[in-house]
């Protein structure tokens, strides 16, 4: 076992605090990684506060990990000590079901192992995530990072916010000539804007925060709509090929479904703690519109996304924070006051501060 330091929630209602724990010795297929940066996803907050139910404590969140390889198991050939690597939302899966065979490990029919608050495949131990100094991960779930070293903090959010936006944009074949809406300018949404623009689409960003309009244009949106203003929404009715909805709270889906043209699709990636009000059937029926969902992305597609971003210089817009700032960051996230992803600088995690 190796001794790890991190930050953990011990209940749904108490702040995250320093926490020491053990990680396994790297097995023959494992890679040990010293964590440099870890992004702060809204899913971390949902989980730490048990908003989705079933949280296991102590809970060490964090699934947007960039770090340096320190050890590799005897059977590992793809990674070597000193490599810069990433780990996203998954650290394992059954690796034998149809979904895993298709590279869709996120839909593993036997249940993938999430990076935190999830069950190891064999031991069924609870996983502990990236708000920590190091992690040990099966080599098939380690990603190669080719961005320049000075961008590594801004690369971390690609491991969840990036792939969760990229995968549905690819699945619904977003490209030139398409009018694409992104709903919500947070961590996922700002990556959605950058990626859809890079794919050549006409991008319209929907926000409830009028102070984000200029940023959205800078990030790549051609148009920005304040979604709480019906006069701004109305001209866009029946005009979208595809809408990616990243909002972390329940809201009226009909307001966006009515903006789809015939056969258009709105895909939900936002995962609110309580359900959205049901959309009206007529809104879907009359234009054969589709309402869909999408979960992160597979490992091969995550590598494809990282390479796509590296080739185009795409990274996240980040605000670095010390590990001790995590509880304040959660409060700001709840106020939609994030531009546009907090990333923990793991060098601020002092072993001496752990208990
Ligand atoms: P985030 O940074 O907090 O961004 C969410 C954005 O939604 C906010 O910035 C805000 O944008 C908008 N919003 C928040 N509350 C709202 C409300 N009451 N009404 C309307 N808009 C509201 O969160 P995130 O990290 O991007 O995550 C977004 C959601 O996706 C979370 O539920 C997260 O758990 C989920 N998620 C899903 C997957 C997946 O695989 N499907 C993966 C990762 C995360 P504006 O200020 O622009 O309105
Ligand atoms: Zn996430």
Short mmCIF file of C-alpha atoms and ligand atoms in Angstrom, two decimals:
data_model
loop_
_atom_site.label_atom_id
_atom_site.label_comp_id
_atom_site.label_asym_id
_atom_site.label_seq_id
_atom_site.Cartn_x
_atom_site.Cartn_y
_atom_site.Cartn_z
CA UNK A 1 0.00 0.00 0.00
CA UNK A 2 1.07 3.60 -0.51
CA UNK A 3 0.11 6.44 1.75
CA UNK A 4 -2.04 9.12 0.08
CA UNK A 5 -3.14 12.59 1.15
CA UNK A 6 -6.21 14.36 -0.10
CA UNK A 7 -9.42 16.11 0.78
CA UNK A 8 -12.61 14.24 1.62
CA UNK A 9 -16.23 14.86 2.51
CA UNK A 10 -17.25 12.81 5.55
CA UNK A 11 -20.98 13.54 5.20
CA UNK A 12 -23.41 15.33 2.88
CA UNK A 13 -23.57 18.36 5.14
CA UNK A 14 -19.99 18.92 6.26
CA UNK A 15 -17.20 20.66 4.33
CA UNK A 16 -14.36 18.77 2.70
CA UNK A 17 -11.35 18.42 5.03
CA UNK A 18 -7.80 17.01 4.81
CA UNK A 19 -7.80 13.21 4.73
CA UNK A 20 -5.12 10.50 4.66
CA UNK A 21 -5.72 7.06 3.19
CA UNK A 22 -4.03 4.09 1.50
CA UNK A 23 -3.87 3.24 -2.20
CA UNK A 24 -2.97 -0.14 -3.66
CA UNK A 25 0.54 -0.92 -4.86
CA UNK A 26 0.55 -0.78 -8.67
CA UNK A 27 -0.32 -4.21 -10.09
CA UNK A 28 1.15 -5.48 -13.35
CA UNK A 29 -1.35 -3.48 -15.47
CA UNK A 30 -1.35 -0.38 -13.25
CA UNK A 31 0.09 3.08 -13.65
CA UNK A 32 0.90 5.19 -10.56
CA UNK A 33 0.46 8.91 -11.15
CA UNK A 34 1.49 11.95 -9.10
CA UNK A 35 -1.39 14.39 -9.55
CA UNK A 36 -0.47 17.91 -10.68
CA UNK A 37 -3.93 19.37 -11.30
CA UNK A 38 -7.53 18.27 -10.74
CA UNK A 39 -10.53 20.08 -12.18
CA UNK A 40 -13.67 20.71 -10.11
CA UNK A 41 -16.78 19.29 -11.80
CA UNK A 42 -20.35 19.98 -10.69
CA UNK A 43 -20.66 16.19 -10.35
CA UNK A 44 -18.09 16.39 -7.52
CA UNK A 45 -20.46 18.67 -5.63
CA UNK A 46 -23.55 16.56 -6.45
CA UNK A 47 -21.70 13.51 -5.08
CA UNK A 48 -20.01 15.06 -2.02
CA UNK A 49 -23.41 16.38 -0.92
CA UNK A 50 -25.17 13.11 -1.81
CA UNK A 51 -27.57 14.92 -4.17
CA UNK A 52 -27.88 11.82 -6.37
CA UNK A 53 -28.21 9.44 -3.40
CA UNK A 54 -25.97 6.50 -2.52
CA UNK A 55 -22.82 8.46 -1.69
CA UNK A 56 -20.22 6.52 0.32
CA UNK A 57 -18.12 8.40 2.86
CA UNK A 58 -15.36 9.34 3.21
CA UNK A 59 -15.74 10.65 -0.35
CA UNK A 60 -12.67 11.99 -2.20
CA UNK A 61 -14.07 13.58 -5.41
CA UNK A 62 -12.14 14.61 -8.51
CA UNK A 63 -12.19 13.11 -12.02
CA UNK A 64 -10.36 15.66 -14.14
CA UNK A 65 -6.81 14.54 -13.38
CA UNK A 66 -3.52 15.48 -15.01
CA UNK A 67 -0.26 14.18 -13.59
CA UNK A 68 3.08 12.51 -14.06
CA UNK A 69 3.70 8.76 -14.18
CA UNK A 70 5.89 7.63 -11.27
CA UNK A 71 5.66 3.83 -11.56
CA UNK A 72 4.34 1.32 -14.06
CA UNK A 73 3.46 -2.36 -13.65
CA UNK A 74 5.47 -5.05 -15.45
CA UNK A 75 2.84 -5.53 -18.18
CA UNK A 76 2.44 -1.83 -19.01
CA UNK A 77 3.93 -0.92 -22.39
CA UNK A 78 2.04 2.24 -23.37
CA UNK A 79 3.33 4.46 -20.54
CA UNK A 80 6.69 5.10 -18.92
CA UNK A 81 7.90 6.90 -15.81
CA UNK A 82 7.90 10.66 -16.45
CA UNK A 83 5.04 10.66 -19.00
CA UNK A 84 2.36 13.33 -18.65
CA UNK A 85 -1.01 11.60 -18.48
CA UNK A 86 -4.66 12.15 -17.71
CA UNK A 87 -7.41 10.25 -15.91
CA UNK A 88 -11.07 11.07 -16.39
CA UNK A 89 -14.32 9.77 -14.94
CA UNK A 90 -13.53 6.05 -15.22
CA UNK A 91 -10.71 3.94 -13.82
CA UNK A 92 -11.98 0.50 -14.89
CA UNK A 93 -14.87 -1.46 -16.42
CA UNK A 94 -15.64 -5.16 -16.97
CA UNK A 95 -13.73 -5.00 -20.31
CA UNK A 96 -15.70 -7.95 -21.77
CA UNK A 97 -19.31 -6.84 -22.41
CA UNK A 98 -20.51 -5.60 -25.81
CA UNK A 99 -20.27 -1.93 -24.82
CA UNK A 100 -16.69 -2.32 -23.55
CA UNK A 101 -15.80 -4.23 -26.74
CA UNK A 102 -17.12 -1.28 -28.77
CA UNK A 103 -15.00 1.20 -26.79
CA UNK A 104 -18.07 2.50 -24.96
CA UNK A 105 -16.85 1.67 -21.46
CA UNK A 106 -19.06 4.41 -20.00
CA UNK A 107 -22.05 2.20 -20.91
CA UNK A 108 -20.42 -0.99 -19.51
CA UNK A 109 -23.26 -3.44 -19.02
CA UNK A 110 -21.74 -4.68 -15.77
CA UNK A 111 -21.11 -1.17 -14.47
CA UNK A 112 -17.92 0.81 -15.04
CA UNK A 113 -15.77 1.81 -12.08
CA UNK A 114 -15.98 5.56 -11.61
CA UNK A 115 -12.89 7.42 -10.48
CA UNK A 116 -14.54 8.17 -7.14
CA UNK A 117 -17.42 6.91 -5.06
CA UNK A 118 -17.67 3.77 -7.14
CA UNK A 119 -16.81 0.09 -6.73
CA UNK A 120 -13.52 -1.48 -7.83
CA UNK A 121 -14.24 -4.33 -10.29
CA UNK A 122 -12.80 -7.15 -8.15
CA UNK A 123 -12.36 -5.95 -4.56
CA UNK A 124 -15.57 -3.83 -4.66
CA UNK A 125 -13.69 -1.28 -2.52
CA UNK A 126 -14.93 2.31 -2.79
CA UNK A 127 -12.81 4.40 -5.19
CA UNK A 128 -11.19 7.63 -4.05
CA UNK A 129 -10.62 10.35 -6.63
CA UNK A 130 -8.34 13.10 -7.78
CA UNK A 131 -8.48 15.57 -4.88
CA UNK A 132 -5.33 13.80 -3.73
CA UNK A 133 -1.59 13.66 -4.26
CA UNK A 134 -1.46 10.46 -6.33
CA UNK A 135 -3.62 7.74 -7.88
CA UNK A 136 -3.15 4.19 -9.19
CA UNK A 137 -5.08 3.34 -12.37
CA UNK A 138 -5.40 0.43 -14.81
CA UNK A 139 -3.37 1.35 -17.92
CA UNK A 140 -6.36 1.02 -20.28
CA UNK A 141 -7.96 3.98 -18.50
CA UNK A 142 -4.94 6.29 -18.65
CA UNK A 143 -4.86 8.99 -21.35
CA UNK A 144 -1.86 10.48 -23.11
CA UNK A 145 -1.46 14.27 -22.87
CA UNK A 146 0.43 16.08 -25.64
CA UNK A 147 -0.43 19.70 -24.82
CA UNK A 148 2.57 21.86 -23.82
CA UNK A 149 3.55 21.77 -20.12
CA UNK A 150 2.39 25.33 -19.42
CA UNK A 151 -1.18 24.34 -20.39
CA UNK A 152 -1.57 21.36 -18.09
CA UNK A 153 -3.86 23.02 -15.54
CA UNK A 154 -6.16 24.07 -18.39
CA UNK A 155 -6.06 20.56 -19.88
CA UNK A 156 -7.42 18.90 -16.72
CA UNK A 157 -11.09 19.87 -17.38
CA UNK A 158 -10.94 18.21 -20.79
CA UNK A 159 -10.99 14.86 -18.97
CA UNK A 160 -14.66 15.32 -18.02
CA UNK A 161 -16.09 18.64 -19.23
CA UNK A 162 -14.29 18.24 -22.56
CA UNK A 163 -15.25 14.66 -23.36
CA UNK A 164 -18.82 15.03 -22.06
CA UNK A 165 -19.34 17.84 -24.59
CA UNK A 166 -17.28 16.28 -27.39
CA UNK A 167 -18.97 12.88 -27.42
CA UNK A 168 -22.54 14.05 -28.16
CA UNK A 169 -21.28 16.66 -30.65
CA UNK A 170 -19.62 13.79 -32.54
CA UNK A 171 -22.53 11.34 -32.07
CA UNK A 172 -24.95 13.86 -33.60
CA UNK A 173 -22.41 14.72 -36.33
CA UNK A 174 -22.05 18.41 -35.60
CA UNK A 175 -20.18 20.24 -38.35
CA UNK A 176 -20.28 23.06 -40.89
CA UNK A 177 -23.74 24.17 -41.97
CA UNK A 178 -25.37 23.16 -38.69
CA UNK A 179 -26.98 25.51 -36.18
CA UNK A 180 -26.05 24.23 -32.74
CA UNK A 181 -27.25 25.47 -29.36
CA UNK A 182 -25.32 25.08 -26.10
CA UNK A 183 -27.41 25.64 -22.96
CA UNK A 184 -25.56 26.92 -19.86
CA UNK A 185 -22.11 28.52 -19.80
CA UNK A 186 -20.40 26.56 -17.03
CA UNK A 187 -17.64 23.96 -17.18
CA UNK A 188 -19.34 21.69 -19.72
CA UNK A 189 -21.02 24.52 -21.61
CA UNK A 190 -17.89 26.56 -22.24
CA UNK A 191 -16.17 23.46 -23.62
CA UNK A 192 -19.28 22.78 -25.72
CA UNK A 193 -19.01 26.26 -27.23
CA UNK A 194 -15.31 25.88 -28.02
CA UNK A 195 -15.65 22.38 -29.46
CA UNK A 196 -18.78 23.00 -31.54
CA UNK A 197 -17.15 26.14 -32.97
CA UNK A 198 -13.96 24.16 -33.75
CA UNK A 199 -16.12 21.60 -35.57
CA UNK A 200 -17.38 24.39 -37.79
CA UNK A 201 -20.95 24.80 -36.52
CA UNK A 202 -22.88 28.05 -36.11
CA UNK A 203 -22.99 28.16 -32.29
CA UNK A 204 -25.67 29.86 -30.22
CA UNK A 205 -25.08 29.96 -26.47
CA UNK A 206 -28.07 30.13 -24.11
CA UNK A 207 -27.37 31.56 -20.68
CA UNK A 208 -29.33 32.74 -17.66
CA UNK A 209 -26.44 35.08 -16.78
CA UNK A 210 -26.43 38.30 -18.87
CA UNK A 211 -22.90 39.06 -17.63
CA UNK A 212 -21.57 36.05 -19.59
CA UNK A 213 -22.61 37.35 -23.04
CA UNK A 214 -19.24 38.82 -24.04
CA UNK A 215 -17.32 35.82 -22.74
CA UNK A 216 -19.49 33.45 -24.73
CA UNK A 217 -18.65 35.32 -27.93
CA UNK A 218 -14.96 35.30 -27.08
CA UNK A 219 -15.15 31.54 -26.52
CA UNK A 220 -16.62 30.97 -29.98
CA UNK A 221 -20.39 31.57 -29.90
CA UNK A 222 -21.72 33.37 -32.96
CA UNK A 223 -24.84 34.44 -31.08
CA UNK A 224 -25.75 34.59 -27.40
CA UNK A 225 -29.31 34.42 -26.08
CA UNK A 226 -30.39 35.27 -22.54
CA UNK A 227 -32.80 32.37 -22.14
CA UNK A 228 -34.92 34.08 -19.48
CA UNK A 229 -35.92 36.73 -22.04
CA UNK A 230 -38.77 35.39 -24.27
CA UNK A 231 -38.20 38.15 -26.82
CA UNK A 232 -34.65 36.85 -27.39
CA UNK A 233 -35.79 33.20 -27.55
CA UNK A 234 -38.69 33.64 -30.00
CA UNK A 235 -36.73 34.39 -33.21
CA UNK A 236 -34.88 31.07 -32.82
CA UNK A 237 -37.99 28.83 -32.89
CA UNK A 238 -37.80 25.82 -35.25
CA UNK A 239 -34.24 26.63 -36.29
CA UNK A 240 -31.75 24.33 -34.51
CA UNK A 241 -30.28 21.08 -35.79
CA UNK A 242 -28.90 20.15 -32.39
CA UNK A 243 -28.91 21.47 -28.82
CA UNK A 244 -26.56 20.34 -26.03
CA UNK A 245 -28.12 21.04 -22.64
CA UNK A 246 -25.55 21.23 -19.80
CA UNK A 247 -27.71 22.84 -17.10
CA UNK A 248 -27.21 21.41 -13.61
CA UNK A 249 -30.72 22.33 -12.33
CA UNK A 250 -34.29 21.32 -13.26
CA UNK A 251 -35.83 23.67 -15.82
CA UNK A 252 -38.45 23.95 -18.56
CA UNK A 253 -37.18 21.78 -21.44
CA UNK A 254 -40.00 22.87 -23.77
CA UNK A 255 -38.42 26.34 -23.97
CA UNK A 256 -35.50 24.70 -25.81
CA UNK A 257 -37.24 21.78 -27.57
CA UNK A 258 -39.43 24.32 -29.39
CA UNK A 259 -36.27 25.81 -30.89
CA UNK A 260 -35.41 22.55 -32.73
CA UNK A 261 -36.26 22.25 -36.39
CA UNK A 262 -37.94 19.08 -37.75
CA UNK A 263 -35.94 15.99 -36.73
CA UNK A 264 -33.70 18.07 -34.48
CA UNK A 265 -32.30 16.60 -31.27
CA UNK A 266 -31.70 18.05 -27.82
CA UNK A 267 -29.23 15.98 -25.77
CA UNK A 268 -29.13 16.33 -22.00
CA UNK A 269 -25.78 16.02 -20.25
CA UNK A 270 -26.68 18.08 -17.17
CA UNK A 271 -27.70 15.76 -14.34
CA UNK A 272 -29.85 17.70 -11.84
CA UNK A 273 -30.55 16.20 -8.44
CA UNK A 274 -34.32 16.34 -9.07
CA UNK A 275 -36.13 15.70 -12.39
CA UNK A 276 -36.99 18.33 -14.98
CA UNK A 277 -40.72 19.00 -15.39
CA UNK A 278 -41.89 16.63 -18.14
CA UNK A 279 -41.79 18.19 -21.62
CA UNK A 280 -45.06 18.35 -23.56
CA UNK A 281 -45.62 15.53 -26.06
CA UNK A 282 -46.94 17.85 -28.79
CA UNK A 283 -43.67 19.72 -28.92
CA UNK A 284 -41.93 16.46 -29.81
CA UNK A 285 -44.67 14.91 -31.99
CA UNK A 286 -45.28 17.71 -34.43
CA UNK A 287 -41.73 18.05 -35.63
CA UNK A 288 -40.48 14.54 -34.90
CA UNK A 289 -38.08 16.12 -32.41
CA UNK A 290 -35.88 13.97 -30.20
CA UNK A 291 -34.83 14.31 -26.60
CA UNK A 292 -31.69 12.31 -25.78
CA UNK A 293 -28.99 11.88 -23.16
CA UNK A 294 -25.28 11.22 -23.19
CA UNK A 295 -22.77 10.04 -20.59
CA UNK A 296 -19.12 11.22 -20.70
CA UNK A 297 -17.30 9.30 -23.48
CA UNK A 298 -15.31 6.10 -24.01
CA UNK A 299 -11.55 5.89 -23.51
CA UNK A 300 -10.68 5.83 -27.23
CA UNK A 301 -12.95 8.82 -27.86
CA UNK A 302 -11.43 10.65 -24.88
CA UNK A 303 -7.98 10.20 -26.43
CA UNK A 304 -9.39 11.39 -29.78
CA UNK A 305 -10.79 14.49 -28.04
CA UNK A 306 -7.47 15.22 -26.28
CA UNK A 307 -5.62 14.93 -29.60
CA UNK A 308 -8.26 17.08 -31.37
CA UNK A 309 -7.79 19.76 -28.69
CA UNK A 310 -3.96 19.54 -28.67
CA UNK A 311 -3.82 19.96 -32.46
CA UNK A 312 -6.02 23.07 -32.26
CA UNK A 313 -4.64 24.56 -29.05
CA UNK A 314 -7.98 24.09 -27.29
CA UNK A 315 -7.98 24.10 -23.48
CA UNK A 316 -10.41 25.08 -20.75
CA UNK A 317 -10.64 28.61 -19.30
CA UNK A 318 -9.64 27.94 -15.72
CA UNK A 319 -9.30 29.59 -12.33
CA UNK A 320 -6.59 27.83 -10.31
CA UNK A 321 -7.38 27.30 -6.63
CA UNK A 322 -5.52 25.81 -3.68
CA UNK A 323 -6.92 22.55 -2.30
CA UNK A 324 -8.04 24.42 0.83
CA UNK A 325 -10.26 26.63 -1.38
CA UNK A 326 -12.51 23.76 -2.47
CA UNK A 327 -15.45 24.54 -0.19
CA UNK A 328 -15.57 28.17 -1.35
CA UNK A 329 -15.34 26.96 -4.94
CA UNK A 330 -18.43 24.76 -4.43
CA UNK A 331 -20.41 27.74 -3.12
CA UNK A 332 -19.38 29.85 -6.11
CA UNK A 333 -20.30 27.02 -8.47
CA UNK A 334 -23.81 27.00 -7.00
CA UNK A 335 -24.06 30.72 -7.80
CA UNK A 336 -22.95 30.06 -11.45
CA UNK A 337 -19.89 32.16 -10.57
CA UNK A 338 -17.24 30.10 -12.35
CA UNK A 339 -15.12 31.27 -15.27
CA UNK A 340 -15.25 28.56 -16.37
CA UNK A 341 -13.65 25.77 -14.39
CA UNK A 342 -11.91 25.70 -11.03
CA UNK A 343 -8.75 23.59 -11.10
CA UNK A 344 -7.00 22.53 -7.91
CA UNK A 345 -3.23 23.08 -7.96
CA UNK A 346 -2.22 19.91 -6.18
CA UNK A 347 1.16 21.35 -5.11
CA UNK A 348 -0.88 23.26 -2.50
CA UNK A 349 -1.79 19.98 -0.81
CA UNK A 350 0.77 19.70 1.98
CA UNK A 351 1.13 16.26 3.58
CA UNK A 352 1.59 18.03 6.91
CA UNK A 353 -1.92 19.47 6.63
CA UNK A 354 -3.46 15.99 6.46
CA UNK A 355 -4.94 14.22 9.42
P1 LIG B 1 -21.44 24.23 -13.85
O1 LIG B 1 -20.04 24.62 -14.18
O2 LIG B 1 -22.00 24.56 -12.52
O3 LIG B 1 -22.36 24.82 -15.03
C1 LIG B 1 -23.74 24.66 -15.07
C2 LIG B 1 -24.36 25.88 -15.73
O4 LIG B 1 -25.76 25.68 -15.81
C3 LIG B 1 -24.19 27.16 -14.96
O5 LIG B 1 -22.96 27.81 -15.19
C4 LIG B 1 -25.36 27.99 -15.47
O6 LIG B 1 -25.03 28.58 -16.72
C5 LIG B 1 -26.41 26.94 -15.73
N1 LIG B 1 -27.36 26.89 -14.61
C6 LIG B 1 -27.11 26.57 -13.33
N2 LIG B 1 -28.24 26.63 -12.59
C7 LIG B 1 -29.21 26.96 -13.44
C8 LIG B 1 -30.60 27.16 -13.29
N3 LIG B 1 -31.21 27.04 -12.11
N4 LIG B 1 -31.31 27.47 -14.39
C9 LIG B 1 -30.69 27.59 -15.58
N5 LIG B 1 -29.37 27.44 -15.76
C10 LIG B 1 -28.65 27.12 -14.71
O7 LIG B 1 -21.61 22.65 -13.98
P2 LIG B 1 -20.84 21.62 -14.93
O8 LIG B 1 -19.66 21.08 -14.20
O9 LIG B 1 -20.71 22.18 -16.28
O10 LIG B 1 -21.89 20.41 -14.95
C11 LIG B 1 -23.19 20.61 -15.49
C12 LIG B 1 -24.05 19.40 -15.21
O11 LIG B 1 -23.59 18.31 -16.00
C13 LIG B 1 -24.03 18.90 -13.76
O12 LIG B 1 -25.33 18.47 -13.41
C14 LIG B 1 -23.06 17.74 -13.82
O13 LIG B 1 -23.28 16.79 -12.79
C15 LIG B 1 -23.42 17.18 -15.16
N6 LIG B 1 -22.40 16.31 -15.77
C16 LIG B 1 -22.85 15.31 -16.57
C17 LIG B 1 -21.95 14.50 -17.22
C18 LIG B 1 -22.44 13.44 -18.15
O14 LIG B 1 -21.67 12.53 -18.46
N7 LIG B 1 -23.66 13.51 -18.64
C19 LIG B 1 -20.58 14.69 -17.04
C20 LIG B 1 -20.16 15.74 -16.24
C21 LIG B 1 -21.08 16.55 -15.60
P3 LIG B 1 -25.54 30.06 -17.11
O15 LIG B 1 -25.04 30.96 -16.00
O16 LIG B 1 -24.88 30.29 -18.41
O17 LIG B 1 -27.02 29.99 -17.20
ZN1 LIG B 2 -17.34 15.57 -14.27
#
